[in-house]
Coordinates of C-alpha atoms in Angstrom, one line a residue:
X1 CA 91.7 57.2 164.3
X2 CA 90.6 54.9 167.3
X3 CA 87.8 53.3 167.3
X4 CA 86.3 51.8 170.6
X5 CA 84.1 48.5 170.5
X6 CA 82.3 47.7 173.4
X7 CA 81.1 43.9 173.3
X8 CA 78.9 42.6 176.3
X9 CA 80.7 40.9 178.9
X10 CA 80.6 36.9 179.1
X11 CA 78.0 36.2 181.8
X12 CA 75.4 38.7 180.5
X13 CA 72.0 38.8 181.7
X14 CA 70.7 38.9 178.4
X15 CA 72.9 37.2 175.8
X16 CA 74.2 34.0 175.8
X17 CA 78.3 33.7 176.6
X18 CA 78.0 31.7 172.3
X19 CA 75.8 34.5 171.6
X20 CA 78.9 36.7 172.4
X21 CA 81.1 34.3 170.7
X22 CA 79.4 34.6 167.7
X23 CA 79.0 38.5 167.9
X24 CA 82.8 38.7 168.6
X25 CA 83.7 36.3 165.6
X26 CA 81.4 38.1 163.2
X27 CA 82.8 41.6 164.0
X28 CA 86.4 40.1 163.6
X29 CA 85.4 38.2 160.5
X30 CA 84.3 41.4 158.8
X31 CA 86.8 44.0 159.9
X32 CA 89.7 41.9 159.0
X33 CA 89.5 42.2 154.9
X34 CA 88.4 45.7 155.2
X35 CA 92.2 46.2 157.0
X36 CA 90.7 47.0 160.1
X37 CA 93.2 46.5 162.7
X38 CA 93.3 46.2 166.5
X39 CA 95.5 48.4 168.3
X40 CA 95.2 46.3 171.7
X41 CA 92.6 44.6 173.9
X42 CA 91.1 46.3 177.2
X43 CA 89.5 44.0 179.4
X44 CA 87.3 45.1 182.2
X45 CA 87.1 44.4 185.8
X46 CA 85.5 45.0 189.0
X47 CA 87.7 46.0 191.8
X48 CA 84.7 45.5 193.8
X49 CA 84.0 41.6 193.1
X50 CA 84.2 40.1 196.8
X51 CA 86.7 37.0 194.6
X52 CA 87.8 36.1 191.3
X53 CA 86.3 32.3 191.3
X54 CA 83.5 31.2 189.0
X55 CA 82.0 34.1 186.7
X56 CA 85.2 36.0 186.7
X57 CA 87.9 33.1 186.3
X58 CA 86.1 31.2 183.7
X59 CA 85.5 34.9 181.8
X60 CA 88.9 35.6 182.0
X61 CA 90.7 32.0 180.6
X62 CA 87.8 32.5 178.1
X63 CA 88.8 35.7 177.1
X64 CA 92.7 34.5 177.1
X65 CA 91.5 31.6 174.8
X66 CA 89.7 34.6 172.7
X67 CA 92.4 37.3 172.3
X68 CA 95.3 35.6 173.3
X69 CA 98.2 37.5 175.7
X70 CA 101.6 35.5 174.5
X71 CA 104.2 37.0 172.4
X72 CA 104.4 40.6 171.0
X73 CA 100.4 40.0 171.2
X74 CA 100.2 39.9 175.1
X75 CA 102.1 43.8 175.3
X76 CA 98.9 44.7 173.6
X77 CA 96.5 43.1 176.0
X78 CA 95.7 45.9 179.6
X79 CA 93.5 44.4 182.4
X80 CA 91.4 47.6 183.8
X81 CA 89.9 47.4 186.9
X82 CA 87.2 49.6 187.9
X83 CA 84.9 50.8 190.1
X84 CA 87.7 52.3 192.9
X85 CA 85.7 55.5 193.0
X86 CA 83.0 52.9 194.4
X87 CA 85.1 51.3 197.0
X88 CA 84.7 52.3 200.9
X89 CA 87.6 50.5 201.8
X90 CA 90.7 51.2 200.0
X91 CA 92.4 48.7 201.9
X92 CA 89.8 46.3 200.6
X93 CA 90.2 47.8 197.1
X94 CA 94.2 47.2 197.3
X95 CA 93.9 43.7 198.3
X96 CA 91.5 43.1 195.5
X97 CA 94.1 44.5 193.3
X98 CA 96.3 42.2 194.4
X99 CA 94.5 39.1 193.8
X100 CA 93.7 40.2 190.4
X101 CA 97.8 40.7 189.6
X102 CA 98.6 37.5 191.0
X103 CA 95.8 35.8 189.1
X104 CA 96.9 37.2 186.1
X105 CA 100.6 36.6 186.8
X106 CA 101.1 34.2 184.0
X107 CA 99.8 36.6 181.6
X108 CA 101.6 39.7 182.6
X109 CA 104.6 37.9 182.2
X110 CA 103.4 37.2 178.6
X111 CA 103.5 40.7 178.6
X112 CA 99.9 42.4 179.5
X113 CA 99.4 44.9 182.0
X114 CA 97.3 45.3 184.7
X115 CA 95.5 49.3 184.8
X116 CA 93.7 51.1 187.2
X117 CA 90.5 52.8 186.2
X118 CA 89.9 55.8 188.3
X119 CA 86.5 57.2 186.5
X120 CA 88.3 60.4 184.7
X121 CA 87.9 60.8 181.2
X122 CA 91.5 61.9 181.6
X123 CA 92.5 58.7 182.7
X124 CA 90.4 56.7 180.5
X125 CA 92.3 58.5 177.3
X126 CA 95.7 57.9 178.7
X127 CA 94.9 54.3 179.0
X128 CA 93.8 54.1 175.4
X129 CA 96.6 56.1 174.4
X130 CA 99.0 54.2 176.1
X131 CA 97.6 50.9 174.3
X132 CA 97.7 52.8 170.7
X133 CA 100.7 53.9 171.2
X134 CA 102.7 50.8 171.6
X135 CA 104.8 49.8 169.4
X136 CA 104.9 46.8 167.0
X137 CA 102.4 45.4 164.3
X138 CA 98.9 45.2 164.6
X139 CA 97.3 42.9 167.1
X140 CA 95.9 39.1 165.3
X141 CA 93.9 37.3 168.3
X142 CA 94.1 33.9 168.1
X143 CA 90.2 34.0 166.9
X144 CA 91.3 36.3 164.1
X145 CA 94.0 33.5 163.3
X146 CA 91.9 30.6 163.1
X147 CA 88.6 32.3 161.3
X148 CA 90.5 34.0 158.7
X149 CA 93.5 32.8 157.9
X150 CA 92.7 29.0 158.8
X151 CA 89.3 29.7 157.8
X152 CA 88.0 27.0 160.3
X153 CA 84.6 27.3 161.5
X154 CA 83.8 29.2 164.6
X155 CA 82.8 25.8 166.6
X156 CA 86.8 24.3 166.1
X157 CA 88.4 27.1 167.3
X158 CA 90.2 27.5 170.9
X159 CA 87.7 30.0 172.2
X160 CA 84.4 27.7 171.4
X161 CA 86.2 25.0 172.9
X162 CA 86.5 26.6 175.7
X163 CA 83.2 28.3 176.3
X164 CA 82.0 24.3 175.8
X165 CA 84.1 22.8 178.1
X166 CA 82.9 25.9 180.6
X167 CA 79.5 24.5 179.3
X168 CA 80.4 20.8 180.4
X169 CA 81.8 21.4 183.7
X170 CA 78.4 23.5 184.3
X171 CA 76.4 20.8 183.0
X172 CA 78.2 18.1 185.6
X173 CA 77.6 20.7 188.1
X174 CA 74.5 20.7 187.9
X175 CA 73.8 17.1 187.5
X176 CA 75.6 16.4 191.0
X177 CA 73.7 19.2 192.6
X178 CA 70.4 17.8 191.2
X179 CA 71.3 13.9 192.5
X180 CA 72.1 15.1 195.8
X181 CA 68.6 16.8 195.8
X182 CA 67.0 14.0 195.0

């Protein structure tokens, strides 16, 4: 059996990126002594984002911080991008592409993999498939790790340091941008 579970994205218009946090944690929490095991991570991504600054840089360290991507753990980690069937420039599109890979570089040589998308079911399953299919143990993100088997609290672990100092640099942001207003 495979079962798909679709979390919002960090950034959401209507839930908080610790709201997410928490949601992710839970889910993990309570799947891990029923034996529930994840086959692999798919992380989704807009070919069509004009750059991969702000919202989608901080998303993905975040998610790196969340579900991990080094060791036997990063083979069981695909980027996806999307949205090519919505691009009306394929040049634009491969460029993008591009970007993305080189972003991700460090990771991909931990062992993820960068996937296109191209809005088929049939492509969709082979993706999945692909991921399932791998072989080696069961994937433990680092979240997993330090909630169950450290059994630290959510607000000490890697990812919810890293969603505060996201929070921080935010904060200073702001702070400048309101001093230079005033």
């Amino acid at each position: 059996n495979i079962v798909l579970v679709d979390t919002p994205g960090f950034d959401d218009s209507y839930t908080s990126d610790s709201d997410i946090l928490f949601m992710i944690a839970d889910w993990l929490k309570s799947k891990y002594p029923e034996g529930t095991c994840l086959a692999g991570i798919l992380y989704l991504h807009r070919i069509t984002n004009n750059r991969i600054i702000g919202t989608p840089n901080r998303n993905t360290r975040l998610f790196e911080k969340l579900c991990g991507g080094s060791g036997e753990g990063g083979k069981k980690v695909v980027f996806v991008t999307t949205m090519w069937d919505k691009l009306r420039d394929q040049d634009f599109g491969l460029q993008k592409e591009k970007e993305f890979q080189d972003f991700l570089a460090p990771t991909v040589r931990r062992g993820a993999q960068v996937r296109r998308y191209d809005n088929t079911k049939e492509n969709a399953q082979q993706i999945i498939l692909d991921l399932a299919e791998q072989p080696s143990s069961a994937l433990t993100t680092p979240l997993e790790d330090e909630l169950v088997k450290q059994k630290q609290l959510l607000e000490r672990t890697e990812a919810a340091r890293a969603l505060y100092t996201q929070y921080q640099t935010l904060l200073a942001h702001h702070k400048t941008t309101i001093a230079d207003i005033e």
